[in-house]
Amino acid sequence: MNDTRKCECGHTNPVGTRLCEACGKPTEAYIQTQDPQAPEFPSMRYEGMARRSKINTRSPIDKVWNFFSSVKIAIILIVITLIASGVGTIFPQQRYIPVPVPTEESVAQFYSTTYGTLGDLYYLLGFHNLYSSWWFVTLLVMIGMSLVICSLDRIIPLYKALKKPRLNQHLSFYLGQKMHGVTDEGVSFNTSETLEKAAEGLKKKGYRVFQNGDSLMGEKARFSRWGPYINHVGLILFLLGVLLRSVPGFYMDDFVWVREGQTISVPNTPYYVKNVEYKTEYYSEDEFAQDLPIKEGEVIPKNFESKLIIYLNENEGVAGAPPKLTQVTEGSVRVNHPLTHESISYYQSGKREMELGALNFDLVNRTNNQRVGQIKVDLYEPAAEQKVGEGITVRVLDYYPDFFMDKNGMPSTKSSAPNNPMVALEVSDGKVKEKLVYVSGSLISNETNPVYELAIRKPDLLDVTGLMVRKDTMIPLIYFGCFISMVGLVMGFYWQHRRIWFHREGDRLYLAGHTNKNWFGLRQEVNQIIEPLQLPIPITVAPDVDKKKSKKEKEVRPT
Amino acid sequence: MIQLSNNLLLLAFVLYLVSTIVYAVAITGKKWANRDPKEHQQRFGRIGFAITFIGFLSQTGYVAIRWIAGGHSPTSNMFEFIAFLSYCIVIGFLILYRIYRMTILGAFAVPLAAIMLAYASVFPKEVTPLIPALQSYWLQIHVTTAALGEGILAVGFASGLMYLIRTVPQQVSTKSTKWLEFVISVVLMMVGFIIVSTVFANLNQKTVFEFPQYKADEPTVVERMLTVEYKLPAIVAPQESKIVQPGPITPLFEAPGFMEGKDAARKLNTMIWSVLSGVVLYGLIRLLLRKRLAAAMQPTLDDIDPELIDEISYRAIAIGYPIFTLGALIFAMIWANEAWGRFWGWDPKEVWALIVWLFYSAYLHLRLSKGWLGVKSAWMAVAGFVIILITLVVVNLVIAGLHSYAGV
Ligand code: HEM
């Protein structure tokens, strides 16, 4: 029996080769194993090179390899991901549901009451957290594996195939191309002159010309064949970045409320942030490009901005040590314009305006109706004691920021926010000691005829800014992946690999053309190149071999 | 300034309509007596193309002036975005014209642009100042690039549709002919929507509803009453609503409870009207023609090389896909990262951009590796753009998300 790897031209091909690497004839192995549906001439996709997935099919590793290297599987994975993603938008994901749902039951409750039975089902199937579900992540991982394996499977054969120009091929190679032509029998021509003209025409069209004897090949934009692979590498890097984000420490996401003047610790970091000032600005009417149908008193916000100072706590990690802050940066944050320091970014993403910051009172001596001085009760950090006028001290005895009477009739606070502050004060001047209580906008004294009384003045109002604090160390990798991907896409789509062959054998001239896409353009180029040859070469372009269709050949339209 | 730009836009719209008619004459008129069909088609094709081009210049003027006057790219609300998309469809057509010199492609691409423009005009047209959330260069870059990608993909749709009308056999009714009629009626739904909203905008027959909004944390406590005003007759009312000012008809039913937001019911009502009007429009044309719409159009395309339009469709997608990737995904991620500190958040709008992208990725793999050319590929080109339309219309109107602009 013949060695099917050995071609009649004498070259020995690796197992699995379909087109002889040297002469381009379909290999004996291809011809023998051909199923009746397959075309006589193998697909030019990888130039008939041997690919691992087509050779080894036995061991479990081969099975996995072949599974993931199949484009069919890739498409199936893509389509499943597509459909799953769509399903995830039917009802809102848990992170977007409008009401606060502290417990798992209330989440279930939400879907069930809002969306009925379908909502129940949605929740039960875990679609409310679809994109972080194990199976969705598995899909992404599988696409990633498929990308890696299919690229490895093809990249070396493709490299080998593209490395050296195919010249002096077996006639069946030329005639097997989708686009081919041959001069009619008896048509005579001057070989060297014709080939020279053809070469000239090819060069004019930007082709690189290779020649060996009476065989000529023009080639253009070979690099574009690498486009899809570069794109896939970019996608792999991107997916890697995305998956690594779930590793603890690579991604951080927090939210803090900071009121004006306050400095607080940024959770899980050695940093502190101070809100110097928060402001909201509105558009004035003369800033509009045209009159707008807005109602009286309606305003359009122009800017939400906080001035921040970021401090580093030098004593971070030192147990029990008080924070020692040194300023590291300052700046303002606006919506869409975060402040970044050491890969931690601060985003303007919330505000509470005009909140009570401090209560102000005038202390009045009722005996002579004289204003003694002013008292300020900071509602966040009330001073335990303050001196007013000559020898008078005011102490804070009790403070409930969000006052209410609990079940036992005891004063208590609902939260630490000063929504309804209640303060008990003691005024003493050495002789008298009087107690005063401020609650819900009024004052009560413990004396029936007190010496001192308080007059309420305008309280200090302040704004509270909501800052999102995020760190994403994978961003550079993710952006890099995107960039590589784009480079690949542009290479692959805005250039096409084209090859045109001229080959004389006997007294006939053969022509063939191959491109990976856009045959119409190739056809036109070929027509323009052969026009100056003044030689009738009837060209046929086989319609693409959609395996189920009959192979019908079609005349090229002259253009 | 704004007035001038609006006039230019109107001019562009009129020119697109005129060139649509000229294209129609180009492909239908070649059967008229004493004419050399080829010459006729070429001549009218060229005229149509010239008119389209003038329309394009006019629309360029609109974009430029509005950009300068408003101080930001004209893509900051629904009107501006859809108008810009129509501009991008024309750009896409011009790009493919440069490559393939096929004027008749305009017979499908230009009306699509005109419909988009008309669709845009039903939304409020004012130049509004940018709210803080929209003040970002990245946002502008993202939206304009994404629109350009979608515009070029739309040309892939136009020539895919052309391919199907040209090649799907019309002798007997099949699944293919039915789907093709469905695609045509989707286009007609947009037309119907435009007609209905224009008519009722001028009739001034408002219906006003009042309905309760419940507290977010205590779903039995009414927080306040909201009012919503319908311009279209109300088929569907907001949940638990009272009519404050009755309109021409009484609503037939209430919107389902899960539709969130103040305007949800009104948007649903608008959707129902578009579907109904599209179906009616389709029915009328069908009655007039007495055959399937695609069957009526088929003979006008019989001299067009299907392989050429197949390649144009693919080429449009091949050009549009990288631009879409860059604009709708990469720039979107960069913007989202600047705005929200996360490059991806599975917001419905983001997910739908991903779906569109995955779909076209599948298309490209099928075409390249599985030899899905011709009919199959044309169906996918058509379906791809239908998904884009869903993203634009349905997701914007029905699923409220971070990206949705206020609209009809
Ligand atoms: C979401 C994931 C993917 C995207 C966006 C993507 C994108 C692309 C693009 C744009 C092309 C070029 C198509 C053309 O030139 O018409 C391509 C080609 C290709 N893709 Fe993918 N791809 C993805 C996943 C995969 C996977 C998982 C496989 C694994 C089997 C795969 C295998 C291929 C192959 C074999 C080619 C042809 C390469 C060539 O021309 O030599 N792709 N892909």
Coordinates of C-alpha atoms and ligand atoms in Angstrom, one line a residue, chain A residues 45-46 67-75 77-78 142-151 154 158 225 227-229 231-232 235 239 485 489 492-493 516-517, chain B residues 314 318 321 357-358 360-365 367-369, ligand 1:
Chain A
R45 CA -9.6 28.0 4.7
Y46 CA -6.3 26.9 6.3
F67 CA -14.8 20.1 21.4
F68 CA -13.4 23.5 22.2
S69 CA -11.6 24.0 18.9
S70 CA -14.8 23.6 16.9
V71 CA -16.3 26.8 15.6
K72 CA -19.7 25.2 15.8
I73 CA -19.4 24.8 19.5
A74 CA -18.2 28.4 19.7
I75 CA -21.3 29.6 17.9
L77 CA -21.8 29.0 23.3
I78 CA -22.2 32.5 21.9
M142 CA -16.0 28.0 28.3
I143 CA -16.0 30.8 25.7
G144 CA -12.6 31.7 27.0
M145 CA -11.3 28.1 26.7
S146 CA -12.7 27.8 23.3
L147 CA -11.0 31.0 22.2
V148 CA -7.6 29.7 23.5
I149 CA -7.9 26.3 22.1
C150 CA -9.3 27.2 18.7
S151 CA -6.6 29.8 18.2
R154 CA -5.2 26.9 13.9
L158 CA -2.0 29.1 9.3
R225 CA -5.3 36.9 8.1
G227 CA -6.7 39.9 12.5
P228 CA -9.2 37.4 13.9
Y229 CA -6.5 35.8 16.0
N231 CA -8.9 39.9 18.1
H232 CA -9.4 36.6 19.9
L235 CA -10.9 38.9 24.0
L239 CA -12.2 37.8 29.8
S485 CA -9.2 43.3 20.1
L489 CA -10.9 43.7 14.2
G492 CA -9.3 41.6 9.8
F493 CA -12.1 43.6 8.4
N516 CA -10.8 35.1 2.5
K517 CA -13.7 37.5 1.8
Chain B
Y314 CA -21.8 41.3 4.5
A318 CA -17.9 43.8 8.3
Y321 CA -19.1 45.6 13.4
W357 CA -22.8 42.3 19.4
L358 CA -22.9 38.6 20.2
Y360 CA -23.3 39.7 14.8
S361 CA -20.4 37.7 16.1
A362 CA -22.4 34.6 15.5
Y363 CA -23.3 35.9 12.1
L364 CA -19.7 36.4 11.2
H365 CA -18.6 33.0 12.4
R367 CA -20.7 33.1 7.5
L368 CA -16.9 32.6 7.6
S369 CA -16.7 29.1 8.9
Ligands
HEM1 C1 -17.5 36.3 21.8 C2 -16.6 35.7 21.3 C3 -16.0 35.9 19.9 C4 -16.0 36.9 19.1 C5 -16.5 38.3 19.4 C6 -15.3 36.5 17.9 C7 -15.0 37.4 16.9 C8 -14.5 36.9 15.7 C9 -14.4 37.7 14.5 C10 -14.8 39.1 14.4 C11 -13.9 36.9 13.5 C12 -13.6 37.4 12.1 C13 -14.7 37.0 11.3 C14 -14.6 37.4 9.9 O1 -13.5 37.8 9.4 O2 -15.6 37.5 9.2 C15 -13.7 35.7 14.1 C16 -13.1 34.6 13.4 C17 -13.0 33.4 13.9 N1 -13.4 32.9 15.1 FE1 -14.1 34.1 16.6 N2 -14.9 35.2 18.0 C18 -15.4 34.8 19.3 C19 -15.3 33.6 19.8 C20 -14.7 32.5 19.1 C21 -14.5 31.2 19.6 C22 -14.9 30.8 21.0 C23 -14.0 30.5 18.7 C24 -13.6 29.0 18.9 C25 -13.8 28.1 18.2 C26 -13.8 31.3 17.5 C27 -13.2 30.9 16.3 C28 -13.0 31.6 15.3 C29 -12.4 31.2 14.0 C30 -11.9 29.8 13.8 C31 -12.4 32.3 13.2 C32 -11.8 32.3 11.8 C33 -10.4 32.7 11.8 C34 -9.8 32.8 10.4 O3 -10.3 33.5 9.6 O4 -8.8 32.1 10.3 N3 -14.2 32.5 17.8 N4 -14.1 35.7 15.4

